[in-house]
CSV table of C-alpha atoms in Angstrom, one decimal:
chain,number,residue,atom,x,y,z
G,1126,MET,CA,3.9,132.8,-20.0
G,1127,PRO,CA,6.1,131.0,-18.9
G,1128,VAL,CA,9.4,131.1,-19.4
G,1129,THR,CA,12.9,127.8,-19.2
G,1130,LEU,CA,16.1,129.1,-18.0
G,1131,THR,CA,18.2,126.3,-18.1
G,1132,LEU,CA,21.7,126.6,-15.8
G,1133,PRO,CA,24.4,124.1,-15.5
G,1134,PRO,CA,24.8,122.1,-12.2
G,1135,ALA,CA,27.6,123.8,-11.6
G,1136,PRO,CA,29.0,125.1,-8.3
G,1137,ASP,CA,29.6,129.0,-10.2
G,1138,ALA,CA,25.5,128.9,-11.4
G,1139,ASP,CA,24.7,127.7,-8.4
G,1140,ALA,CA,25.1,132.2,-6.8
G,1141,LEU,CA,23.6,132.8,-10.1
G,1142,ALA,CA,20.0,130.5,-9.9
G,1143,GLY,CA,19.8,131.8,-5.8
G,1144,VAL,CA,18.5,135.3,-7.4
G,1145,LEU,CA,17.3,133.2,-10.4
G,1146,ARG,CA,14.9,131.6,-8.1
G,1147,ARG,CA,13.4,135.3,-7.1
G,1148,LEU,CA,12.3,137.0,-10.2
G,1149,GLY,CA,8.9,135.3,-10.1
G,1150,PRO,CA,6.3,132.2,-10.4
G,1151,ASP,CA,6.4,132.3,-14.7
G,1152,ILE,CA,9.9,131.5,-14.8
G,1153,ALA,CA,10.8,127.7,-14.8
G,1154,LEU,CA,15.0,127.9,-13.4
G,1155,ARG,CA,15.8,123.5,-14.5
G,1156,ARG,CA,19.9,122.9,-14.0
G,1157,ALA,CA,20.8,120.5,-16.9
G,1158,ALA,CA,24.3,120.7,-18.6
G,1159,LEU,CA,24.6,122.9,-21.4
G,1160,ARG,CA,27.8,123.0,-23.4
G,1161,ALA,CA,28.7,125.9,-26.2
G,1162,ARG,CA,32.2,125.7,-27.9
G,1163,ASP,CA,34.5,128.5,-26.8
G,1164,ALA,CA,31.5,129.7,-24.5
G,1165,ARG,CA,32.9,131.3,-20.6
G,1166,PRO,CA,31.0,130.0,-17.8
G,1167,VAL,CA,27.8,130.7,-16.3
G,1168,LEU,CA,26.3,129.4,-19.2
G,1169,MET,CA,22.5,129.9,-19.8
G,1170,ALA,CA,19.5,129.1,-22.5
G,1171,LEU,CA,16.8,131.0,-22.6
G,1172,GLN,CA,13.2,129.3,-24.2
G,1173,ALA,CA,9.3,129.0,-24.4
G,1174,PRO,CA,7.1,127.1,-26.6
G,1175,GLY,CA,6.2,128.7,-29.9
G,1176,ARG,CA,8.9,131.2,-29.2
G,1177,GLY,CA,13.5,131.5,-30.7
G,1178,ALA,CA,15.5,130.2,-27.8
G,1179,TYR,CA,18.7,132.0,-27.0
G,1180,LEU,CA,21.8,130.6,-24.7
G,1181,PHE,CA,24.1,133.1,-22.7
G,1182,HIS,CA,27.5,132.8,-21.1
G,1183,ASP,CA,30.1,134.4,-19.0
G,1184,LEU,CA,27.4,135.3,-16.8
G,1185,HIS,CA,27.5,136.7,-13.2
G,1186,PRO,CA,25.1,136.6,-10.2
G,1187,GLY,CA,24.9,140.6,-10.3
G,1188,ASP,CA,23.6,140.6,-14.7
G,1189,ALA,CA,19.6,139.2,-12.5
G,1190,ALA,CA,18.1,142.0,-13.3
G,1191,ASP,CA,19.3,142.4,-17.4
G,1192,ILE,CA,18.1,138.8,-17.5
G,1193,ALA,CA,14.9,140.3,-16.0
G,1194,ALA,CA,14.8,143.1,-19.0
G,1195,THR,CA,15.7,140.2,-21.0
G,1196,ILE,CA,12.9,138.7,-19.8
G,1197,ARG,CA,10.8,141.4,-20.8
G,1198,ALA,CA,12.3,141.8,-24.2
G,1199,TYR,CA,11.4,138.1,-24.8
G,1200,LEU,CA,8.6,138.4,-24.1
G,1201,ALA,CA,7.3,141.5,-25.4
G,1202,ALA,CA,8.4,140.5,-29.1
G,1203,PRO,CA,7.2,138.7,-31.5
G,1204,ASP,CA,8.3,135.0,-31.2
G,1205,GLY,CA,10.9,136.0,-28.6
G,1206,TRP,CA,13.0,137.4,-31.1
G,1207,ILE,CA,14.7,140.6,-29.7
G,1208,MET,CA,15.3,143.1,-32.0
G,1209,ASP,CA,16.2,145.8,-30.0
G,1210,ALA,CA,19.0,144.6,-27.4
G,1211,ARG,CA,20.1,147.9,-25.4
G,1212,PRO,CA,17.4,146.8,-22.6
G,1213,CYS,CA,19.4,143.5,-21.3
G,1214,GLY,CA,21.4,145.0,-20.4
G,1215,ARG,CA,24.9,143.9,-19.8
G,1216,LEU,CA,23.5,140.4,-21.6
G,1217,ARG,CA,23.7,141.5,-25.2
G,1218,PHE,CA,27.1,140.9,-25.0
G,1219,CYS,CA,27.4,137.7,-23.5
G,1220,LEU,CA,25.0,136.2,-26.2
G,1221,LYS,CA,26.2,132.9,-27.8
G,1222,LEU,CA,23.4,131.7,-29.9
G,1223,ARG,CA,20.1,132.6,-31.3
G,1224,ILE,CA,17.8,129.8,-32.8
G,1225,PRO,CA,14.9,130.7,-34.4
G,1226,ALA,CA,11.2,129.3,-32.4
G,1227,ALA,CA,10.5,126.1,-34.7
């Protein structure tokens, strides 16, 4: 199942985007404006068809391994709803918003 990661087109997100492009062919990386009240850069949205969506903030290029672990947990979870976020590492503290599947 393809997963879409969305990052803003901003210089702070460029280094992370470069790292994420190497995660694998099932990852679609999209650059689009993301805004959230009181969010700290860099923002990232995680979504897939028929699954819930997540918005993370305050990400860094060093978070790539935790992003990959979060994608694995996301794909393993029914409807994308991650119940145990411990495998997500630092990303569990960067979660800004969770949206149920439509």
